[in-house]
GROMACS .gro file of C-alpha atoms in nm:
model
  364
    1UNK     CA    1   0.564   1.984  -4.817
    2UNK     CA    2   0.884   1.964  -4.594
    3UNK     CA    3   0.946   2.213  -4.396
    4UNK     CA    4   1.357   2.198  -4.534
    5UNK     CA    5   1.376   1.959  -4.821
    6UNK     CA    6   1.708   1.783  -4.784
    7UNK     CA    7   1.630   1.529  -5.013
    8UNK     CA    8   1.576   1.745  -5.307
    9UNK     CA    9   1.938   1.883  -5.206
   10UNK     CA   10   2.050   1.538  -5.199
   11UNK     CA   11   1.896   1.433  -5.529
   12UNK     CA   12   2.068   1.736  -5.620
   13UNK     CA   13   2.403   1.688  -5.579
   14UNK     CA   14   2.366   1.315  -5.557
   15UNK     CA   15   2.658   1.174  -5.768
   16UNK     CA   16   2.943   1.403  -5.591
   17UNK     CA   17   2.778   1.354  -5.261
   18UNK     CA   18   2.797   0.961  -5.320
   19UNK     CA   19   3.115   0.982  -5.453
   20UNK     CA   20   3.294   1.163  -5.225
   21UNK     CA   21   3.139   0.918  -4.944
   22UNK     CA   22   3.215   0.607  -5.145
   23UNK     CA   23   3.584   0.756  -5.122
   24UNK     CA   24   3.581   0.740  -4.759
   25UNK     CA   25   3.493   0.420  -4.720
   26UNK     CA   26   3.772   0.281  -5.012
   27UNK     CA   27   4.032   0.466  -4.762
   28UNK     CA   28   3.903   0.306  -4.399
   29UNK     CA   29   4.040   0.642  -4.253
   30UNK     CA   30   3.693   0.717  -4.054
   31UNK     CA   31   3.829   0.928  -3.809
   32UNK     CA   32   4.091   1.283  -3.867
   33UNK     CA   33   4.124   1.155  -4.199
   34UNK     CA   34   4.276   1.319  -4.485
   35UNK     CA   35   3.948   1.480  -4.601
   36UNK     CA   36   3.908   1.658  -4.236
   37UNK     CA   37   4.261   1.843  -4.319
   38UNK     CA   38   4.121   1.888  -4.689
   39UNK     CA   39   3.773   2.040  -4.535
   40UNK     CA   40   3.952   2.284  -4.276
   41UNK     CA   41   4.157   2.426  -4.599
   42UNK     CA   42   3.885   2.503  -4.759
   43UNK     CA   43   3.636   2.673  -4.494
   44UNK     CA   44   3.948   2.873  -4.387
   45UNK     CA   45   3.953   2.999  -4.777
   46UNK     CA   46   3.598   3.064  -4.778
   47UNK     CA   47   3.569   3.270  -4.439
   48UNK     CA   48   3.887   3.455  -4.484
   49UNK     CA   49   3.993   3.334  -4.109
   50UNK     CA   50   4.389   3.183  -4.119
   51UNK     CA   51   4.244   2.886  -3.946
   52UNK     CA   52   3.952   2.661  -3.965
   53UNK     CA   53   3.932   2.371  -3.699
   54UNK     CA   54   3.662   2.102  -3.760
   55UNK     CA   55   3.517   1.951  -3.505
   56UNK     CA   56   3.235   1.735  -3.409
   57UNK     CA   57   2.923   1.943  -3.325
   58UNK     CA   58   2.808   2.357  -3.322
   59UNK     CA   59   2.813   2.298  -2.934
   60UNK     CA   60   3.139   2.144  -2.906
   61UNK     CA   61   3.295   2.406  -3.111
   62UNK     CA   62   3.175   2.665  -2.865
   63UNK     CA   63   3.295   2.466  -2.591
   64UNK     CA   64   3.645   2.463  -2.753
   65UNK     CA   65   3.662   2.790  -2.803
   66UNK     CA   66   3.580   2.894  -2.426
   67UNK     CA   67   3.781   2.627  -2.342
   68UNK     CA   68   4.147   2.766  -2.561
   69UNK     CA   69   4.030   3.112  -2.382
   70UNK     CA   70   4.029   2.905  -2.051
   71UNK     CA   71   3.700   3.046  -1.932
   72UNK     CA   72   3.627   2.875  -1.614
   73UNK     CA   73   3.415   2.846  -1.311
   74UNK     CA   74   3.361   3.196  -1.129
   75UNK     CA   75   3.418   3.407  -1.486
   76UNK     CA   76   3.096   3.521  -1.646
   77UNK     CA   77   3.031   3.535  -2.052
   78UNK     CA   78   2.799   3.751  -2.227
   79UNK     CA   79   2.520   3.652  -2.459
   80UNK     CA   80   2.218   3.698  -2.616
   81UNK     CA   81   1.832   3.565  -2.426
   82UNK     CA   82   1.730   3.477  -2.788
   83UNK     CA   83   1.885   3.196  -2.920
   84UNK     CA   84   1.919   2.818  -2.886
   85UNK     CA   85   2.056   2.656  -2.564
   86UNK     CA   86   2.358   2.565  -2.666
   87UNK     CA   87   2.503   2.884  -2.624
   88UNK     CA   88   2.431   2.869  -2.264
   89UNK     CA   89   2.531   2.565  -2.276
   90UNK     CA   90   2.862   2.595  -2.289
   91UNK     CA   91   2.914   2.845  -2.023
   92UNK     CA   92   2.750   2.678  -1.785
   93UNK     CA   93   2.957   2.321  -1.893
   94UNK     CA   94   3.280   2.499  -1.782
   95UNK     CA   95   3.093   2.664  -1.457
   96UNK     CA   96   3.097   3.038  -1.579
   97UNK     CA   97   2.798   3.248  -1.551
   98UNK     CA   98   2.568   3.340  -1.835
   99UNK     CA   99   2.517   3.712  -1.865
  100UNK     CA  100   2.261   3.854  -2.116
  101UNK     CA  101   2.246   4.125  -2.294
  102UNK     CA  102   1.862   4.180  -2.466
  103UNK     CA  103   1.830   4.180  -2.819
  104UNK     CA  104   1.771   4.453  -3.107
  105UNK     CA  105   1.377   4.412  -3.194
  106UNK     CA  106   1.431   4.409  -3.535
  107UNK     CA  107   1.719   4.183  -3.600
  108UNK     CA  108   1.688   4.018  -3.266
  109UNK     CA  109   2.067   3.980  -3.224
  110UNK     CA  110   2.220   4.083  -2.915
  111UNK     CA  111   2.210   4.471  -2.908
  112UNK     CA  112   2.543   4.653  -2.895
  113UNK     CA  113   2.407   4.943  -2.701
  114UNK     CA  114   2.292   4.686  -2.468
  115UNK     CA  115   2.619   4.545  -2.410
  116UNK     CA  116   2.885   4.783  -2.215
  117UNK     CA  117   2.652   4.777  -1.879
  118UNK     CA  118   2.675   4.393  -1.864
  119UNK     CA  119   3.044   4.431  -1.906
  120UNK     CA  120   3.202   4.330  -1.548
  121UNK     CA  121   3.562   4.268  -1.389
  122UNK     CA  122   3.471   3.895  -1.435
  123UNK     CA  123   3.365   3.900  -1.830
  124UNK     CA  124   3.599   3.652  -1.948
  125UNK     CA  125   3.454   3.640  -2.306
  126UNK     CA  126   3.119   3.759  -2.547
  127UNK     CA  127   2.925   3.522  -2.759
  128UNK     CA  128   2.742   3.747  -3.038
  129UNK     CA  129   2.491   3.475  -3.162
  130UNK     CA  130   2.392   3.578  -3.553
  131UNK     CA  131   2.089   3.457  -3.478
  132UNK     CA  132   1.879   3.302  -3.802
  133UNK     CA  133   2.134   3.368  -4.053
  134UNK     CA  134   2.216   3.746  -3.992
  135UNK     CA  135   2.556   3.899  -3.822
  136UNK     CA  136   2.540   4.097  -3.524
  137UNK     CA  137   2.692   4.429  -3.550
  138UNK     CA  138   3.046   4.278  -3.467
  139UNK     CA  139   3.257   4.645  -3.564
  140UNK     CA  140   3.092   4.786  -3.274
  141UNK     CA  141   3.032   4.499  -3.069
  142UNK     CA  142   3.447   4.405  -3.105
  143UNK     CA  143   3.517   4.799  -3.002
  144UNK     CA  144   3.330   4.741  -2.663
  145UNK     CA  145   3.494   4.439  -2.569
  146UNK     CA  146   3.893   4.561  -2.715
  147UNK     CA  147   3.788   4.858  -2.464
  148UNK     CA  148   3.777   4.621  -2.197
  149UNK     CA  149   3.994   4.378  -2.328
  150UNK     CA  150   3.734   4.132  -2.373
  151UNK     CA  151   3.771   3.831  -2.617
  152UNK     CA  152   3.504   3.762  -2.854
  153UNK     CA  153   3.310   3.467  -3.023
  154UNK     CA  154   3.098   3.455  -3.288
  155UNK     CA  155   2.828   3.206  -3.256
  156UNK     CA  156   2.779   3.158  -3.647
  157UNK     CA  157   2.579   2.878  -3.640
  158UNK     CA  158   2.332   2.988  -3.821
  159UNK     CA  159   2.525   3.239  -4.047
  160UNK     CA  160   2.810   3.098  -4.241
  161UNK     CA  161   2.786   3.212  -4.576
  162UNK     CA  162   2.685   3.567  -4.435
  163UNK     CA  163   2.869   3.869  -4.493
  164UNK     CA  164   2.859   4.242  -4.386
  165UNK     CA  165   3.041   4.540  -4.496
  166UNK     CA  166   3.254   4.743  -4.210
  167UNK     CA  167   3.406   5.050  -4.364
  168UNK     CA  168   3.549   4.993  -4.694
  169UNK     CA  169   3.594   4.601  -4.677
  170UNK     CA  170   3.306   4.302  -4.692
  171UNK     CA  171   3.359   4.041  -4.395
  172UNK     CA  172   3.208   3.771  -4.429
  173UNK     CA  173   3.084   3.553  -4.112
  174UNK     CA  174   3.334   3.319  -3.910
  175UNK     CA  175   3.608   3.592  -3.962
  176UNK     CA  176   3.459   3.892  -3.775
  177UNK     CA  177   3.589   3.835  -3.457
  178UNK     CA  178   3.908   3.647  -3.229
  179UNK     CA  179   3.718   3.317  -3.234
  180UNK     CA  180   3.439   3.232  -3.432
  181UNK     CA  181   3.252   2.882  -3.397
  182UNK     CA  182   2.962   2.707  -3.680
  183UNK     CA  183   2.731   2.438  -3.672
  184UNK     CA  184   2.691   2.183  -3.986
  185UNK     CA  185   2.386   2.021  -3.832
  186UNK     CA  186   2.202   1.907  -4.145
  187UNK     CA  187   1.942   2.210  -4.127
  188UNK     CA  188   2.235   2.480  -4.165
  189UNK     CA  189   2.303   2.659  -4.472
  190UNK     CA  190   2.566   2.452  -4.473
  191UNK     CA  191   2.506   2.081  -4.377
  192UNK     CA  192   2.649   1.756  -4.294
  193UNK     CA  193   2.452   1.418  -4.241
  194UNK     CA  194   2.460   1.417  -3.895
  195UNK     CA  195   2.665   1.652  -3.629
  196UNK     CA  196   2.954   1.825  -3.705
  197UNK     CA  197   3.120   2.209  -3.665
  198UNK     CA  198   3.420   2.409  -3.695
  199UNK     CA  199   3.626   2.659  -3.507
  200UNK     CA  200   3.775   2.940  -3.672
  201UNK     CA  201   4.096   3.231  -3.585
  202UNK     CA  202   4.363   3.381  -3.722
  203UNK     CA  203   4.586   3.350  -3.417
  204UNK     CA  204   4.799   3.095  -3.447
  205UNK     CA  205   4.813   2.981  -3.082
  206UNK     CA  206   4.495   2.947  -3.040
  207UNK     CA  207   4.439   2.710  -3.348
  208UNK     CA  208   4.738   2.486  -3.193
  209UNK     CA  209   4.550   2.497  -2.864
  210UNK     CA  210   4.201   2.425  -3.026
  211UNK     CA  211   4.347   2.100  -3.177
  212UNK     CA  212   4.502   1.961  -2.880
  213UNK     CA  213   4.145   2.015  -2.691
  214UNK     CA  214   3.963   1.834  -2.953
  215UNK     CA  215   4.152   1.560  -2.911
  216UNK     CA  216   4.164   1.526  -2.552
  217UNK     CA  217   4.442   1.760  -2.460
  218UNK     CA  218   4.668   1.523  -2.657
  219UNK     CA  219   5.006   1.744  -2.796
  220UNK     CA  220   5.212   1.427  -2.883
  221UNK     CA  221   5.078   1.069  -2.886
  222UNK     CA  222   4.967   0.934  -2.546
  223UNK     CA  223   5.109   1.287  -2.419
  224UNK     CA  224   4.860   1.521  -2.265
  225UNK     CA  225   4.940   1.900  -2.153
  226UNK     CA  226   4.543   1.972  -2.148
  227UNK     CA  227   4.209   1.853  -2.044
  228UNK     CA  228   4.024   1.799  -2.385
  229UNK     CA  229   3.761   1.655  -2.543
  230UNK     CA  230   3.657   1.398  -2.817
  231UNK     CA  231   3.542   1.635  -3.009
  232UNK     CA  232   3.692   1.515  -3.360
  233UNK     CA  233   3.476   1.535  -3.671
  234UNK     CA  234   3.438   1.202  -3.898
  235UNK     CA  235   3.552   1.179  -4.226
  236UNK     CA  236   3.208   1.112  -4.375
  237UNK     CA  237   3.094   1.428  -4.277
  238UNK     CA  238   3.362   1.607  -4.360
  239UNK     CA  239   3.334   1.433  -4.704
  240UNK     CA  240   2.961   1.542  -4.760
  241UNK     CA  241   3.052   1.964  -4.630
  242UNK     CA  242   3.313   1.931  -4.945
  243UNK     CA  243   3.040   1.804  -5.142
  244UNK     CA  244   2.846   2.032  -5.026
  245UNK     CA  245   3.061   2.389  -4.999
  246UNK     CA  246   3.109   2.434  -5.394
  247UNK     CA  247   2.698   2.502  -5.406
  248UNK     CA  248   2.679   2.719  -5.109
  249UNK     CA  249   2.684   3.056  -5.253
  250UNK     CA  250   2.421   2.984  -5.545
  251UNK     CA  251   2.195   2.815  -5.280
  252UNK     CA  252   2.247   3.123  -5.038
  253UNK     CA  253   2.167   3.315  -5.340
  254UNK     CA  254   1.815   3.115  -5.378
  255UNK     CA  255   1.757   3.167  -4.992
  256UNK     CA  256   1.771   3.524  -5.063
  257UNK     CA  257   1.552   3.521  -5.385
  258UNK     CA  258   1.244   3.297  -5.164
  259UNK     CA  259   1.263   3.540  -4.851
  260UNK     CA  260   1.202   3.859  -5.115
  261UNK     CA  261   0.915   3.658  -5.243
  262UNK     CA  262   0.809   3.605  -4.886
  263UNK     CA  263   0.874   3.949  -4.804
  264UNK     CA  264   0.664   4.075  -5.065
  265UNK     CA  265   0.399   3.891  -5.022
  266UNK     CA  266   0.328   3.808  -4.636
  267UNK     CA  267   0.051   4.091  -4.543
  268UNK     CA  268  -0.049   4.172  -4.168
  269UNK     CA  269   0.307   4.025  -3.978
  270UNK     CA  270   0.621   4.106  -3.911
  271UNK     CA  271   0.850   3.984  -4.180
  272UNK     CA  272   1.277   3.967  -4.112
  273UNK     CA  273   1.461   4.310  -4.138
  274UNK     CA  274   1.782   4.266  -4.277
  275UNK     CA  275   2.052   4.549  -4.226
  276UNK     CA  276   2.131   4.744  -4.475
  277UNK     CA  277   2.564   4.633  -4.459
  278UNK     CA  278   2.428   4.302  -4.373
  279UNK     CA  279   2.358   3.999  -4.614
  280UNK     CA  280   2.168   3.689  -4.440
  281UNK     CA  281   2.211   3.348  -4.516
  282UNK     CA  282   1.828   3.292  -4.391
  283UNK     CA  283   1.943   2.965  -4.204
  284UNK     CA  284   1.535   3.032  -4.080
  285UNK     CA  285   1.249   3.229  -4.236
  286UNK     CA  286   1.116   3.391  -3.928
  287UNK     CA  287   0.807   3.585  -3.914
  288UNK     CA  288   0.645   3.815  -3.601
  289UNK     CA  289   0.249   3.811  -3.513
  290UNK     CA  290   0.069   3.884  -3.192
  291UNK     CA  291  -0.187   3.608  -3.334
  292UNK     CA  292   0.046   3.308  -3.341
  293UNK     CA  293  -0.168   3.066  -3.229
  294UNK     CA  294  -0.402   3.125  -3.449
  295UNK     CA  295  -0.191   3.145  -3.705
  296UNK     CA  296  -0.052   2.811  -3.618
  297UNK     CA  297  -0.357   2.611  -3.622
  298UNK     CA  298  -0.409   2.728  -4.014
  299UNK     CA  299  -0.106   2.598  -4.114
  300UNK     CA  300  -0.178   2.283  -3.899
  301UNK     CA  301  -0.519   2.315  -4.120
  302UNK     CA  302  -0.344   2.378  -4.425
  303UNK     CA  303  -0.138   2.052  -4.344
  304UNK     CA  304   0.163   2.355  -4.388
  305UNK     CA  305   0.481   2.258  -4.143
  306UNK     CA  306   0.625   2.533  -3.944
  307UNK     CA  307   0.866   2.583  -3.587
  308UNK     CA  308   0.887   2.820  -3.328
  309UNK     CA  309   1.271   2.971  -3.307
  310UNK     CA  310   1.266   3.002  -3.015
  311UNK     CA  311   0.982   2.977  -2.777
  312UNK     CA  312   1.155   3.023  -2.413
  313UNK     CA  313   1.384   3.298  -2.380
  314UNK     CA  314   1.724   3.153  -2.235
  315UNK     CA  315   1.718   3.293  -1.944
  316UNK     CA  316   1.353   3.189  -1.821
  317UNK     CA  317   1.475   2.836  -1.936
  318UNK     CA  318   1.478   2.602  -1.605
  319UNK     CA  319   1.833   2.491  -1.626
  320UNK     CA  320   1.973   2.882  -1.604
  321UNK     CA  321   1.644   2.981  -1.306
  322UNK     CA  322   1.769   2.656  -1.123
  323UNK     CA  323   2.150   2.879  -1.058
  324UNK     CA  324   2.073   3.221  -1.112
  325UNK     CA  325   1.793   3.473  -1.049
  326UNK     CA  326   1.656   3.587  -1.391
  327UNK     CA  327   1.311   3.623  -1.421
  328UNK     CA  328   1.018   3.734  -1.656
  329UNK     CA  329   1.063   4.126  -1.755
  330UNK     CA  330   1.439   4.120  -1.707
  331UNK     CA  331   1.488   4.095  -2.103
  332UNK     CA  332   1.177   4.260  -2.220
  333UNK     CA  333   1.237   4.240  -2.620
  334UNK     CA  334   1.391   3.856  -2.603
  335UNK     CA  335   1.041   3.765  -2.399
  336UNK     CA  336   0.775   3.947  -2.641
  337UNK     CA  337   1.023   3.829  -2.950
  338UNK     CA  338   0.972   3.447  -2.822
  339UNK     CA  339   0.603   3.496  -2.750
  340UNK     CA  340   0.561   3.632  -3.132
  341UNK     CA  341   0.819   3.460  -3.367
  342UNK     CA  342   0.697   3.158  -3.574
  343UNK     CA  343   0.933   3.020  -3.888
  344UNK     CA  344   0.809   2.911  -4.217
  345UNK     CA  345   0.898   2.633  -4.483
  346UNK     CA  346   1.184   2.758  -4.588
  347UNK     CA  347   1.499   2.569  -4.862
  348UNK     CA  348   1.669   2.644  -5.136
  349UNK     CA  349   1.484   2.363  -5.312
  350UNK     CA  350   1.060   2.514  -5.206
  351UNK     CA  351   0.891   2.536  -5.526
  352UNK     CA  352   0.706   2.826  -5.615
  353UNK     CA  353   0.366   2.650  -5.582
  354UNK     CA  354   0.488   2.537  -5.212
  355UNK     CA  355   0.557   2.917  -5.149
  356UNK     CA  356   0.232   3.051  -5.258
  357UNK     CA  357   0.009   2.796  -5.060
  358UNK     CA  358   0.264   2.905  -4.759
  359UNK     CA  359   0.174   3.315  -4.867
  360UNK     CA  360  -0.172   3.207  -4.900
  361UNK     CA  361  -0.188   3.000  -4.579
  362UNK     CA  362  -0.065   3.329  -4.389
  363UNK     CA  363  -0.256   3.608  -4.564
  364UNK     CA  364  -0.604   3.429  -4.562
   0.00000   0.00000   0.00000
């Protein structure tokens, strides 16, 4: 059993997968080529946001994104304890200061009513992180910060193909907020074959300024008005997310349909609460028990694969205690949440037999 089965997705869309890479290599253009431009179209169409900006990794497209709000050293950025690094990351990349703000216990995104007392004259910017594939609650979270004039990002990394209902109108995820940034490592809901990620806004400035970072600050040939980065996204990849986007809604679909099951079935832990405006894209299938060890070593017995998401709270991590003085109890729900969490085999593509020795594994 894999623990996500990218080669039955593969098999699965083999022929317009090979195709589309076969295509790249009959054009030689390997890097901002035509497909990149094609790709961007296309994610913009599918989050709603103006502008989609592709770009080489999750990480570097939160970097960009700080970097067009020219966040810099001595400004601090809000964000959640629970999450992976690279949301950390990239504040501390540019020299600003992490700031956290604990997380809801039963969504485990950053909490909203959490949020206005970390609010300082020296918030430059917040980073929301939808943290395994559900949106934070981004109407109230974007009402704090426009009170204090505070940009924010969306860390949709785990979420694109999300949506949630504010008011009378469905948003979906990348298109909640000023900036919004993705990952298509190949575990996301939506993948590439190695690293890649996008930026997205509807400002038009901003999108200008996010493509002259990527591409090291470059706003004519051999003419530089910016410090940038490499941070371009190959054609191959691109090729593969195009491959790849047509399928995401019917495999976001089957995500849903396998957590139910899940949710149904798991007895005696904590299974994922999704809110009620709120659909997940279940980039994880993350379950809660006070007996994780134990119930680690009968999967391990059960020859069942699983991952902790995430086991160290980010601020406890050594690279963030090295500069600044968190320490244990300071984000009391992020700390028990890490201590308890524990993610299961989870794909579009699990069989139903998979999923039962997984339900049996846990319940036994």
């Amino acid at each position: 059993m894999e623990f996500i089965n990218l080669k039955a997705q593969y098999q699965a869309y083999k022929s317009s997968i090979d195709k589309a890479l076969q295509d790249v290599l009959d054009s030689s253009q390997f890097i901002m080529g035509s497909v990149v431009g094609e790709l961007e179209s296309a994610l913009a169409k599918y989050s709603g946001a103006k502008h989609s900006i592709a770009c080489s990794s999750g990480t570097d497209a939160l970097i960009l994104a700080l970097m067009a709000l020219d966040v810099k050293s001595g400004d601090e950025v809000i964000t959640s304890p629970f999450s992976f690094i690279a949301s950390v990351e990239a504040i501390m990349l540019l020299g600003a200061k992490p700031v956290f703000a604990d997380i809801d216990e039963k969504t485990y995104n950053l909490d909203s009513q959490k949020l206005e007392s970390s609010i300082t004259p020296k918030t430059k910017a917040i980073i929301p992180v939808a943290i395994f594939g559900q949106m934070a609650d981004m109407q109230k979270i974007n009402a704090i910060a426009s009170k204090h004039k505070v940009p924010v990002i969306e860390d949709a990394a785990q979420s694109f193909g999300a949506a949630q209902i504010q008011g009378e109108n469905q948003v979906k995820s990348c298109n909640a907020s000023l900036l919004a940034t993705t990952s298509f490592f190949p575990s996301k809901p939506l993948g590439c074959y190695g690293d890649g990620g996008a930026v997205f806004t509807s400002d038009d400035a901003l999108a200008e300024k996010l493509r002259y970072l990527l591409n090291h600050g470059q706003t004519r040939r051999y003419e530089h008005s910016f410090i940038g980065l490499n941070a371009r996204l190959d054609s191959i990849q691109a090729a593969v997310l195009l491959a790849k986007l047509p399928h995401l809604d019917a495999e976001i679909a089957k995500r849903q349909e396998i957590a139910k099951i899940y949710d149904e079935n798991l007895k005696s832990v904590i299974t994922p609460f999704v809110e009620s405006h709120n659909t997940s894209a279940y980039a994880q299938y993350s379950i809660r028990t006070q007996a994780r060890k134990a119930l680690m070593q009968k999967l391990e017995s059960a020859h069942i694969p699983y991952a902790v998401h995430y086991p160290i709270p980010l601020h406890l991590q050594e690279v963030v205690t090295k500069l600044y003085p968190y320490k244990k109890g300071d984000f009391a729900i992020s700390e028990m949440v890490s201590e308890e969490i524990l993610s299961l085999p989870f794909s579009p593509f699990l069989t139903q037999e998979e999923q039962m020795s997984v339900i049996k594994a846990v319940n036994g």
